[in-house]
XYZ file of N, CA and C in Angstrom:
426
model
N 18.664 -12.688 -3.327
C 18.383 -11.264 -3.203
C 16.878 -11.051 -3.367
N 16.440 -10.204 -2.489
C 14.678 -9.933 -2.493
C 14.298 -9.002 -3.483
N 13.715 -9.420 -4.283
C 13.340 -8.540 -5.297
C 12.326 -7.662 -4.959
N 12.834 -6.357 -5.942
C 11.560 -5.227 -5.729
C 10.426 -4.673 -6.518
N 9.682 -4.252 -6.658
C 8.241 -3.587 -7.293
C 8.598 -2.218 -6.637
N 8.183 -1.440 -7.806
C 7.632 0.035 -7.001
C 6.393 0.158 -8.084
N 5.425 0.433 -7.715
C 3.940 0.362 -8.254
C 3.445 1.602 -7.710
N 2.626 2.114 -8.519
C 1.885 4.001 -8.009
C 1.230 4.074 -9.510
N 0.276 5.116 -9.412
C -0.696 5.983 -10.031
C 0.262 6.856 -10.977
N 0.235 6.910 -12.564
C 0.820 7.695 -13.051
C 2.572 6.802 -13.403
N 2.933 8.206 -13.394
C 4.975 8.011 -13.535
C 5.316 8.200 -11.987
N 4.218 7.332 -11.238
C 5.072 7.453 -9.875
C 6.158 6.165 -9.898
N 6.072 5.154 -10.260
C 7.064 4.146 -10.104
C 8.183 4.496 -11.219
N 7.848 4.616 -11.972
C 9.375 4.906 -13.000
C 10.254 6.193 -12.811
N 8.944 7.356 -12.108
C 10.195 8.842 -11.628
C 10.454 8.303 -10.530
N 10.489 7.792 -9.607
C 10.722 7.155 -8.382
C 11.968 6.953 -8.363
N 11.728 5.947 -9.384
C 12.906 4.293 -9.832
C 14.203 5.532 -10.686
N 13.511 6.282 -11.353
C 14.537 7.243 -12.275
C 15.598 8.056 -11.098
N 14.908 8.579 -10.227
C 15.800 9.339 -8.807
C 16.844 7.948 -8.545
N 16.250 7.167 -7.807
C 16.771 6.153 -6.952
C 18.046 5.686 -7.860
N 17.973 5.669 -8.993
C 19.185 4.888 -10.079
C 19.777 6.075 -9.970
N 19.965 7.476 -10.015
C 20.564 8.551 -10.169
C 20.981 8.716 -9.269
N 20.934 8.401 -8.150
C 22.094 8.269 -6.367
C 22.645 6.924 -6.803
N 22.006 5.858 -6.784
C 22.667 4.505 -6.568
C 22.840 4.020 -7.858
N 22.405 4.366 -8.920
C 22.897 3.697 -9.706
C 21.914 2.378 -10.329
N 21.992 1.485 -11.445
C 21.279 0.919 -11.763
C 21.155 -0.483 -10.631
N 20.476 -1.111 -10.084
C 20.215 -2.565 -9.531
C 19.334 -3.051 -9.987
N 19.789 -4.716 -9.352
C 19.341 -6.011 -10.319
C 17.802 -5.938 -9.449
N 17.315 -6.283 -10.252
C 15.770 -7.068 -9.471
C 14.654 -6.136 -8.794
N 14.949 -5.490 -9.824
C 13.967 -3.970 -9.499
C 13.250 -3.697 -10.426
N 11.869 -3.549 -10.361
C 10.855 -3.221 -11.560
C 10.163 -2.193 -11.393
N 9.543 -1.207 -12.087
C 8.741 -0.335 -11.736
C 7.386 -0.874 -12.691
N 6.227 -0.649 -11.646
C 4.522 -0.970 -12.627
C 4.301 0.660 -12.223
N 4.026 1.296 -13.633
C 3.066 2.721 -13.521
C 1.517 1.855 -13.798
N 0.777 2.570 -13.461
C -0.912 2.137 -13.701
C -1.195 3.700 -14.016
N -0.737 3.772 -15.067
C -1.263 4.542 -16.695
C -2.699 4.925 -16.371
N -3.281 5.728 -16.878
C -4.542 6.310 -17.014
C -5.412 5.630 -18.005
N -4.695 4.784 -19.205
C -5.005 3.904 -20.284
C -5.004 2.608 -19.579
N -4.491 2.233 -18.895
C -4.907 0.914 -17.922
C -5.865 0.589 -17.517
N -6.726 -0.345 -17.385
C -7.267 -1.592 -16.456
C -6.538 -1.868 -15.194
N -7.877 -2.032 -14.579
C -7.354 -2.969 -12.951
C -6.851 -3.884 -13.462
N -7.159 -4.601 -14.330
C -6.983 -5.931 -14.967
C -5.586 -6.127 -15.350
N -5.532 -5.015 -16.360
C -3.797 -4.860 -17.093
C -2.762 -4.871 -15.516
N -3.518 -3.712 -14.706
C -2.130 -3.424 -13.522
C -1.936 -5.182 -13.130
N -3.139 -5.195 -12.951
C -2.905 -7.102 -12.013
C -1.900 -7.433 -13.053
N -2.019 -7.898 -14.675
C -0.707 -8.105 -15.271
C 0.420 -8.093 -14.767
N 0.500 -6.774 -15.021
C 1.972 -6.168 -14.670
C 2.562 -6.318 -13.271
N 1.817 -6.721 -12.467
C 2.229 -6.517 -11.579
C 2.588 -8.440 -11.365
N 1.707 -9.202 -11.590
C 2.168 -10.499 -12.317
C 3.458 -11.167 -12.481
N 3.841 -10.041 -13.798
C 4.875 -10.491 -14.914
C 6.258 -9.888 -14.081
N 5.731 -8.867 -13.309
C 7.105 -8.417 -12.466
C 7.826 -9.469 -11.363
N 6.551 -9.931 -10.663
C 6.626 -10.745 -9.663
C 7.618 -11.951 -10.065
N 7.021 -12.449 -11.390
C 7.179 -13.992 -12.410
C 8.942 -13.754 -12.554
N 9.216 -12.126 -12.829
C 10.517 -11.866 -13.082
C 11.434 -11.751 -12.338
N 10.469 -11.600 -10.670
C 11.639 -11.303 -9.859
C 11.902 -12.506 -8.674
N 10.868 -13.158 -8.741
C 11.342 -14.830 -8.342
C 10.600 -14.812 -7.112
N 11.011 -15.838 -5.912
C 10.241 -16.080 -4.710
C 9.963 -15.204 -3.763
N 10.850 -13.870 -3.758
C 10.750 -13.386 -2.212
C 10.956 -11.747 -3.243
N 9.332 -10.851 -2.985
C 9.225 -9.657 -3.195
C 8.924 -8.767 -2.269
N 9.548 -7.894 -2.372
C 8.595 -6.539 -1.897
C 7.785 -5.130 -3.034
N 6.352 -5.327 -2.397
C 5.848 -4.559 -3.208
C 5.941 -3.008 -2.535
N 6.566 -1.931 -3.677
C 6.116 -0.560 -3.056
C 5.496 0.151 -3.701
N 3.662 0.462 -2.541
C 3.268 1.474 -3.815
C 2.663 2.454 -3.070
N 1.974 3.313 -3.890
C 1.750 4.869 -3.198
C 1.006 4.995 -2.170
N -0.024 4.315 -2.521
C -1.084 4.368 -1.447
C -2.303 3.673 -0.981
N -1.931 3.410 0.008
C -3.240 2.609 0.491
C -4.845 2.584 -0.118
N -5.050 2.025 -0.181
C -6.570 1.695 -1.052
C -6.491 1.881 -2.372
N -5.270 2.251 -2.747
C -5.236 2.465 -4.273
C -4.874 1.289 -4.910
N -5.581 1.327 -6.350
C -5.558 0.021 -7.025
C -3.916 -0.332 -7.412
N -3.190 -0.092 -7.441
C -1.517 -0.615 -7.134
C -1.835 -1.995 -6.022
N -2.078 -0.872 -4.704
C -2.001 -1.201 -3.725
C -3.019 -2.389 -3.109
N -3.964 -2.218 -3.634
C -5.192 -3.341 -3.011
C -4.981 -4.612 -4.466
N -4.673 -4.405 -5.699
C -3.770 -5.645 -6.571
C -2.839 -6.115 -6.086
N -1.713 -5.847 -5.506
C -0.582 -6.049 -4.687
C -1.427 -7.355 -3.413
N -2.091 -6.920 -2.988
C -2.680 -7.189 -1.633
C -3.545 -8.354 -2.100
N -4.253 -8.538 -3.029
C -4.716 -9.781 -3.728
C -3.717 -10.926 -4.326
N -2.602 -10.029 -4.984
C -1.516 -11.004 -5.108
C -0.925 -12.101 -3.820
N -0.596 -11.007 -2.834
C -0.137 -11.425 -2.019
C -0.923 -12.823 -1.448
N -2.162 -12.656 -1.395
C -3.415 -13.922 -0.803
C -3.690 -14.795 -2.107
N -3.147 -14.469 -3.297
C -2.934 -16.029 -4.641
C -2.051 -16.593 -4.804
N -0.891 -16.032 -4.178
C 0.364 -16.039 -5.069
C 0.824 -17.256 -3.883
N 0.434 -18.070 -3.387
C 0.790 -19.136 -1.999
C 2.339 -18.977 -2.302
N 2.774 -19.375 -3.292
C 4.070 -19.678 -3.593
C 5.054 -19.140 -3.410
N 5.351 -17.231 -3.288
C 5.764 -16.720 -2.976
C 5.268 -16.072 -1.735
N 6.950 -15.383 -1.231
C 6.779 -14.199 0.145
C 6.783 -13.167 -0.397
N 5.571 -12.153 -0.346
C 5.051 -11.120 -0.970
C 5.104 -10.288 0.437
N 5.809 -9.038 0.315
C 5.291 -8.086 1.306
C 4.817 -6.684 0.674
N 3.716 -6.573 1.040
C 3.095 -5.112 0.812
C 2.981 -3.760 1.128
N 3.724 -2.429 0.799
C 3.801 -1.129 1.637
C 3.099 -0.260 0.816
N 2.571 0.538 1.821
C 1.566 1.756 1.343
C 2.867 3.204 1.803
N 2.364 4.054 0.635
C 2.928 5.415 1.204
C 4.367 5.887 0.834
N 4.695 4.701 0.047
C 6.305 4.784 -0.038
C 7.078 5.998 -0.564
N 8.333 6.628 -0.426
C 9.422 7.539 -0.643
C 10.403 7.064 -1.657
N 11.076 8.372 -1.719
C 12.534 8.053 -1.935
C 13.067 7.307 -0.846
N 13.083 7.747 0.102
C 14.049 7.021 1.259
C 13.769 5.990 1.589
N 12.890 5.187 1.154
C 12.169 3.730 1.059
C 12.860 3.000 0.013
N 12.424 3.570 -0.923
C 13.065 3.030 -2.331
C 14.799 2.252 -2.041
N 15.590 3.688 -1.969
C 16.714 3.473 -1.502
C 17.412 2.100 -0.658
N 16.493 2.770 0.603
C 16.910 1.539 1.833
C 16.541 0.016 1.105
N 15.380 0.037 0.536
C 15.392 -1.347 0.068
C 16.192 -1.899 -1.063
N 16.625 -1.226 -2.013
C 17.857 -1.353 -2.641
C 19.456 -1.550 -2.305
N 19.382 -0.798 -1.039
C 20.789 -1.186 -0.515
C 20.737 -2.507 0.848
N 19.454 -2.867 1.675
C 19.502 -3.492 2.916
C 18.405 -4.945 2.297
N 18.846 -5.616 1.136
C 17.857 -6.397 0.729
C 18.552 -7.837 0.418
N 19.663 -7.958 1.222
C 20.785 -9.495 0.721
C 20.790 -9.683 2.601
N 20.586 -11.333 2.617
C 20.847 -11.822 4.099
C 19.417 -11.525 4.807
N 18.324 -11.022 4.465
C 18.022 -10.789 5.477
C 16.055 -11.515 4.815
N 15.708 -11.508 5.980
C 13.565 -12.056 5.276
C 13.178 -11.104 4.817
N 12.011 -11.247 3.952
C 11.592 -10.571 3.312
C 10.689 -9.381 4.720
N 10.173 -9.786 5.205
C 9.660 -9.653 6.063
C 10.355 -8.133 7.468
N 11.552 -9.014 7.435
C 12.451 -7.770 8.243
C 12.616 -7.030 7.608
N 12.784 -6.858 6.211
C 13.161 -5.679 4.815
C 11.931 -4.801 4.919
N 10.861 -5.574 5.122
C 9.819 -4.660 4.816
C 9.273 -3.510 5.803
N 9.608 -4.070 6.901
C 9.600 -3.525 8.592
C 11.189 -2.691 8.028
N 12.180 -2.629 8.296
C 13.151 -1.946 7.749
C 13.029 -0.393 7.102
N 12.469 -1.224 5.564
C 11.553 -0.029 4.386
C 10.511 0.867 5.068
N 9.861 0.497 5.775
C 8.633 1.458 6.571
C 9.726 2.569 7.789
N 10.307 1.183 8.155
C 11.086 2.365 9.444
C 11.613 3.860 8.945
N 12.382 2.985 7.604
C 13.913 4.806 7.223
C 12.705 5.411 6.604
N 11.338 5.333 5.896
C 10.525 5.614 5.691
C 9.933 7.149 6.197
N 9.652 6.634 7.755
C 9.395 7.396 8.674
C 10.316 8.532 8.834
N 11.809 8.029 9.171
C 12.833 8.712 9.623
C 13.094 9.688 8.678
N 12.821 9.426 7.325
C 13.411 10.390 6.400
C 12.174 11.549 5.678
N 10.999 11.651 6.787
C 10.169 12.865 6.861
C 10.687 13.854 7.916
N 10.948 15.274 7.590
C 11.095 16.126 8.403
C 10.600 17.070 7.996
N 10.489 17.935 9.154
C 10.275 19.822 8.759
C 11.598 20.326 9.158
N 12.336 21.013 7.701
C 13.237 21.719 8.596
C 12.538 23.370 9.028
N 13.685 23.701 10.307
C 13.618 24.781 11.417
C 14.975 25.270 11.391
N 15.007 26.574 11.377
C 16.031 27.595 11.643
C 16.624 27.089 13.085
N 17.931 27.012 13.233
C 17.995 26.772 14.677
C 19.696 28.015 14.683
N 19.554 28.346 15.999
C 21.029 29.365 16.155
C 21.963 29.245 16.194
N 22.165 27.393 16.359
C 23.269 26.707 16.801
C 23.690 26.266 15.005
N 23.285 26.805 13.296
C 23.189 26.825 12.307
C 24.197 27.638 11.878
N 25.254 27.276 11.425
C 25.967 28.977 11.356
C 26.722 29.140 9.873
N 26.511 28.236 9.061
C 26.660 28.229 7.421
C 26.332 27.070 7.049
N 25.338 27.479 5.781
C 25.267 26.258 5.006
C 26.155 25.803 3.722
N 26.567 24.626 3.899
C 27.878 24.397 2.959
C 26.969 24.272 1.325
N 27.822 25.088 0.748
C 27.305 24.639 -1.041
C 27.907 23.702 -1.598
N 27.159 22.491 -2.072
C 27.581 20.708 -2.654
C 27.147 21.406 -3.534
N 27.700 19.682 -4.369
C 27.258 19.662 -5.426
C 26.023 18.704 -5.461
N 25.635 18.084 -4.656
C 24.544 17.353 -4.520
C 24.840 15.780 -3.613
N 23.952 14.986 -3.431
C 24.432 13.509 -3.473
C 25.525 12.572 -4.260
């Protein structure tokens, strides 16, 4: 099973990781790195390390954003770490999170990560009034 990282600025990886367990529930091989305001580049490289160390040969990293230090540590890992298949995403969602939690057994790390970017995409919208709309049902949620 391909293990995951969610890495971001702040309580973006642990409120992330906190949603994602609250639809699906707890899964194995999932870590969240926050990079704290009390952090070092240095410390995140740690953590981001000790996650990797924990989650074995084949990761995917998800973090907020491109050029951000999550994201460019991730990206250094990826070019030390020879030993492992490291894949790296910028920009990530809920609907990222998710998909890689449920579509991450059988398959390369590699197709997961192409995968994670795709429902990524798909699960930005604007909603629009349309006429062909004719009640909205009241849930109780997911």
């Amino acid at each position: 099973m391909i293990g995951i990282i969610v890495a971001g600025h702040g309580n973006f990886a642990s409120g992330n990781l906190s949603s994602a367990r609250l639809i699906l529930g707890v899964q194995e091989k999932v870590i969240d790195v926050d990079f704290l305001e009390e952090d070092s580049t240095d410390t995140l490289k740690e953590k981001l390390i000790n996650a990797i160390e924990q989650l074995g040969e084949e990761v995917v990293i998800l973090t907020d954003l491109a050029g951000g230090s999550p994201y460019n540590n991730a990206v250094v890992l990826k070019k030390e770490l020879t030993n492992c298949k490291i894949e790296v995403i910028a920009g990530t969602n809920l609907a990222m999170i998710i998909t890689a939690m449920l579509d991450r057994e059988g398959c390369m790390v590699e197709d997961m990560a192409e995968n994670v970017v795709q429902a990524g995409m798909d699960g930005i919208s604007v909603f629009h009034f349309s006429n062909s709309i004719q009640e909205v049902v009241d849930e109780d949620g997911i």
